[in-house]
GROMACS .gro file of C-alpha atoms in nm:
model
  198
    1VAL     CA    1   9.277  10.134  11.689
    2GLY     CA    2   9.275  10.179  12.063
    3GLU     CA    3   9.459  10.510  12.106
    4THR     CA    4   9.662  10.475  11.782
    5VAL     CA    5   9.581  10.655  11.456
    6VAL     CA    6   9.683  10.387  11.206
    7GLN     CA    7   9.620  10.568  10.878
    8ALA     CA    8   9.440  10.866  10.723
    9ILE     CA    9   9.316  10.835  10.365
   10HIS     CA   10   9.212  11.120  10.136
   11VAL     CA   11   8.946  11.005   9.887
   12ASP     CA   12   8.857  11.216   9.584
   13ALA     CA   13   8.757  11.170   9.220
   14THR     CA   14   9.104  11.043   9.124
   15ASN     CA   15   9.100  10.741   9.356
   16ALA     CA   16   8.734  10.683   9.447
   17ASP     CA   17   8.722  10.367   9.230
   18LEU     CA   18   8.990  10.197   9.437
   19VAL     CA   19   8.955   9.974   9.739
   20HIS     CA   20   9.181  10.117  10.010
   21TYR     CA   21   9.328   9.862  10.250
   22VAL     CA   22   9.454   9.944  10.596
   23GLY     CA   23   9.645   9.656  10.754
   24LEU     CA   24   9.593   9.594  11.124
   25GLY     CA   25   9.823   9.296  11.154
   26MET     CA   26  10.013   9.457  11.441
   27PHE     CA   27   9.701   9.408  11.655
   28ALA     CA   28   9.644   9.043  11.557
   29ASP     CA   29   9.750   8.912  11.899
   30ALA     CA   30   9.509   9.136  12.091
   31THR     CA   31   9.210   8.955  12.238
   32SER     CA   32   8.996   9.269  12.225
   33VAL     CA   33   9.060   9.611  12.072
   34ALA     CA   34   8.837   9.906  11.974
   35VAL     CA   35   8.845  10.004  11.604
   36VAL     CA   36   8.710  10.350  11.517
   37LEU     CA   37   8.660  10.494  11.167
   38GLU     CA   38   8.607  10.869  11.139
   39HIS     CA   39   8.489  11.043  10.822
   40SER     CA   40   8.478  11.413  10.735
   41GLY     CA   41   8.376  11.581  10.412
   42GLU     CA   42   8.097  11.526  10.161
   43GLY     CA   43   7.967  11.196  10.030
   44GLU     CA   44   7.937  10.852  10.180
   45LEU     CA   45   8.201  10.584  10.216
   46ALA     CA   46   8.145  10.212  10.249
   47TRP     CA   47   8.384  10.020  10.473
   48GLN     CA   48   8.433   9.665  10.588
   49LEU     CA   49   8.641   9.509  10.863
   50VAL     CA   50   8.767   9.166  10.756
   51SER     CA   51   9.022   8.904  10.843
   52ARG     CA   52   9.198   8.713  10.569
   53HIS     CA   53   9.431   8.426  10.494
   54TYR     CA   54   9.647   8.346  10.193
   55THR     CA   55   9.528   8.096   9.933
   56PRO     CA   56   9.759   8.047   9.633
   57TRP     CA   57   9.607   8.111   9.290
   58ASN     CA   58   9.548   7.779   9.120
   59LYS     CA   59   9.440   7.710   8.765
   60VAL     CA   60   9.197   7.420   8.804
   61VAL     CA   61   8.925   7.322   8.559
   62ALA     CA   62   8.706   7.012   8.563
   63LEU     CA   63   8.730   6.959   8.185
   64PRO     CA   64   9.007   7.043   7.939
   65PRO     CA   65   8.954   7.402   7.830
   66LEU     CA   66   8.827   7.465   7.478
   67MET     CA   67   9.035   7.781   7.470
   68GLU     CA   68   9.335   7.913   7.658
   69VAL     CA   69   9.394   8.274   7.753
   70THR     CA   70   9.718   8.451   7.844
   71LEU     CA   71   9.766   8.810   7.954
   72THR     CA   72  10.098   8.994   7.965
   73TYR     CA   73  10.193   9.351   8.051
   74ASP     CA   74  10.492   9.539   7.911
   75PRO     CA   75  10.639   9.697   8.112
   76VAL     CA   76  10.534   9.576   8.458
   77SER     CA   77  10.732   9.854   8.629
   78LEU     CA   78  10.656  10.207   8.509
   79THR     CA   79  10.614  10.566   8.618
   80VAL     CA   80  10.294  10.772   8.629
   81GLU     CA   81  10.407  10.939   8.304
   82GLU     CA   82  10.432  10.608   8.119
   83ALA     CA   83  10.185  10.352   7.988
   84THR     CA   84  10.187   9.973   7.983
   85THR     CA   85  10.062   9.755   7.699
   86ALA     CA   86   9.836   9.466   7.799
   87THR     CA   87   9.840   9.185   7.542
   88LEU     CA   88   9.556   8.936   7.572
   89THR     CA   89   9.592   8.620   7.360
   90VAL     CA   90   9.328   8.349   7.307
   91THR     CA   91   9.458   8.019   7.170
   92ASN     CA   92   9.282   7.707   7.042
   93PRO     CA   93   9.448   7.424   7.241
   94GLY     CA   94   9.296   7.153   7.020
   95ASN     CA   95   9.053   7.011   7.278
   96GLY     CA   96   8.754   6.978   7.045
   97SER     CA   97   8.631   7.332   6.990
   98SER     CA   98   8.390   7.398   6.706
   99ASP     CA   99   8.249   7.691   6.509
  100SER     CA  100   7.944   7.694   6.735
  101ASP     CA  101   8.144   7.777   7.048
  102MET     CA  102   8.098   8.158   7.015
  103PRO     CA  103   8.394   8.263   7.229
  104MET     CA  104   8.371   8.531   7.495
  105VAL     CA  105   8.685   8.712   7.612
  106GLU     CA  106   8.705   8.936   7.917
  107LEU     CA  107   8.983   9.170   8.028
  108GLY     CA  108   8.993   9.323   8.374
  109VAL     CA  109   9.124   9.680   8.394
  110PRO     CA  110   9.360   9.723   8.692
  111PRO     CA  111   9.225   9.966   8.952
  112GLY     CA  112   9.380  10.309   8.920
  113PHE     CA  113   9.442  10.266   8.545
  114ASP     CA  114   9.270  10.416   8.242
  115VAL     CA  115   9.239  10.191   7.935
  116ASP     CA  116   9.268  10.309   7.573
  117LEU     CA  117   9.029  10.105   7.355
  118SER     CA  118   9.118  10.265   7.019
  119ALA     CA  119   9.311   9.956   6.900
  120LEU     CA  120   9.012   9.737   6.988
  121ASP     CA  121   8.782   9.973   6.795
  122GLY     CA  122   9.005   9.922   6.492
  123GLN     CA  123   8.998   9.545   6.538
  124VAL     CA  124   8.618   9.538   6.554
  125ALA     CA  125   8.607   9.740   6.231
  126SER     CA  126   8.866   9.532   6.042
  127ASP     CA  127   8.847   9.173   6.176
  128PRO     CA  128   8.527   8.989   6.073
  129ASN     CA  129   8.574   8.743   6.362
  130VAL     CA  130   8.556   9.019   6.627
  131ALA     CA  131   8.185   9.096   6.656
  132ARG     CA  132   8.177   9.371   6.919
  133TYR     CA  133   8.275   9.459   7.274
  134GLU     CA  134   8.117   9.604   7.586
  135VAL     CA  135   8.269   9.788   7.880
  136LYS     CA  136   8.127   9.621   8.189
  137ASP     CA  137   8.117   9.788   8.527
  138PRO     CA  138   8.341   9.794   8.719
  139GLY     CA  139   8.642   9.796   8.490
  140ARG     CA  140   8.592   9.492   8.268
  141VAL     CA  141   8.601   9.482   7.887
  142GLN     CA  142   8.404   9.193   7.734
  143ILE     CA  143   8.475   9.094   7.372
  144TYR     CA  144   8.241   8.883   7.157
  145LEU     CA  145   8.397   8.664   6.886
  146HIS     CA  146   8.216   8.479   6.608
  147HIS     CA  147   8.445   8.175   6.605
  148MET     CA  148   8.741   8.017   6.777
  149PRO     CA  149   9.076   8.030   6.596
  150ALA     CA  150   9.038   7.742   6.346
  151GLU     CA  151   9.325   7.500   6.413
  152ALA     CA  152   9.502   7.377   6.726
  153GLY     CA  153   9.769   7.632   6.811
  154ASP     CA  154   9.599   7.917   6.624
  155SER     CA  155   9.538   8.230   6.827
  156ILE     CA  156   9.393   8.579   6.822
  157ALA     CA  157   9.544   8.866   7.020
  158PHE     CA  158   9.423   9.201   7.152
  159GLU     CA  159   9.632   9.493   7.276
  160PHE     CA  160   9.527   9.759   7.523
  161LEU     CA  161   9.726  10.065   7.626
  162MET     CA  162   9.681  10.135   7.997
  163ARG     CA  163   9.790  10.448   8.181
  164PRO     CA  164   9.824  10.476   8.562
  165ARG     CA  165   9.678  10.772   8.747
  166PHE     CA  166   9.912  10.765   9.050
  167PRO     CA  167  10.195  10.565   9.212
  168MET     CA  168  10.092  10.222   9.343
  169GLU     CA  169  10.156   9.851   9.343
  170VAL     CA  170   9.855   9.661   9.216
  171THR     CA  171   9.765   9.301   9.138
  172THR     CA  172   9.579   9.297   8.808
  173PRO     CA  173   9.245   9.127   8.757
  174THR     CA  174   9.259   8.804   8.558
  175ALA     CA  175   9.159   8.770   8.194
  176LYS     CA  176   8.903   8.507   8.099
  177ALA     CA  177   8.793   8.328   7.782
  178TRP     CA  178   8.508   8.080   7.750
  179PRO     CA  179   8.263   7.935   7.496
  180PHE     CA  180   7.931   8.118   7.526
  181TYR     CA  181   7.732   7.803   7.602
  182GLU     CA  182   8.000   7.621   7.803
  183PRO     CA  183   8.155   7.858   8.057
  184GLU     CA  184   8.295   7.560   8.247
  185ARG     CA  185   8.523   7.488   7.947
  186GLY     CA  186   8.689   7.828   7.974
  187SER     CA  187   9.030   7.943   8.087
  188GLU     CA  188   9.165   8.213   8.318
  189SER     CA  189   9.502   8.386   8.317
  190PRO     CA  190   9.705   8.432   8.635
  191PRO     CA  191   9.719   8.785   8.780
  192VAL     CA  192  10.020   9.013   8.728
  193VAL     CA  193  10.172   9.263   8.974
  194LEU     CA  194  10.225   9.613   8.832
  195THR     CA  195  10.444   9.870   9.009
  196VAL     CA  196  10.398  10.241   8.939
  197THR     CA  197  10.640  10.500   9.076
  198GLU     CA  198  10.653  10.882   9.058
   0.00000   0.00000   0.00000
């Protein structure tokens, strides 16, 4: 930026799925400044120059949700040698769901993490209510259920073991749950901040 080298980023197979941010806030007061991006090596890189502002996350739905979803991570602070367990829980809040709702559940995999789906494979094989799942690109796991948990307060939970590939601080994608034919009656979990150290 101008005559200043703000940051150099090395991109390879271990971090190519991440979005790399370079903050230029120190130049926010400048009325005009030249921004130059230089690339060396093989392959192509997409880039974008954007401005942004903060909008707080807000859980707003037009109708009462027919299902509620929560997502927790344990632990939220870990090292690159450790793993965190994501627990996704779908609960019937008692707002009029029925057997025809055909729930969909979606988990977002945090960038820079690998997800172990072996527990979900076991759940598909053993739980008649869990029909199947698909790994959507990029980094989303979509689960198909046959029915909502029967009574108000009943729930179904899924666990995923996630391992980081390198040190970082990352805001996780949200988890979502919705009836197949009424996505507007769904629910979304708030994001979680994970911190990974050496």
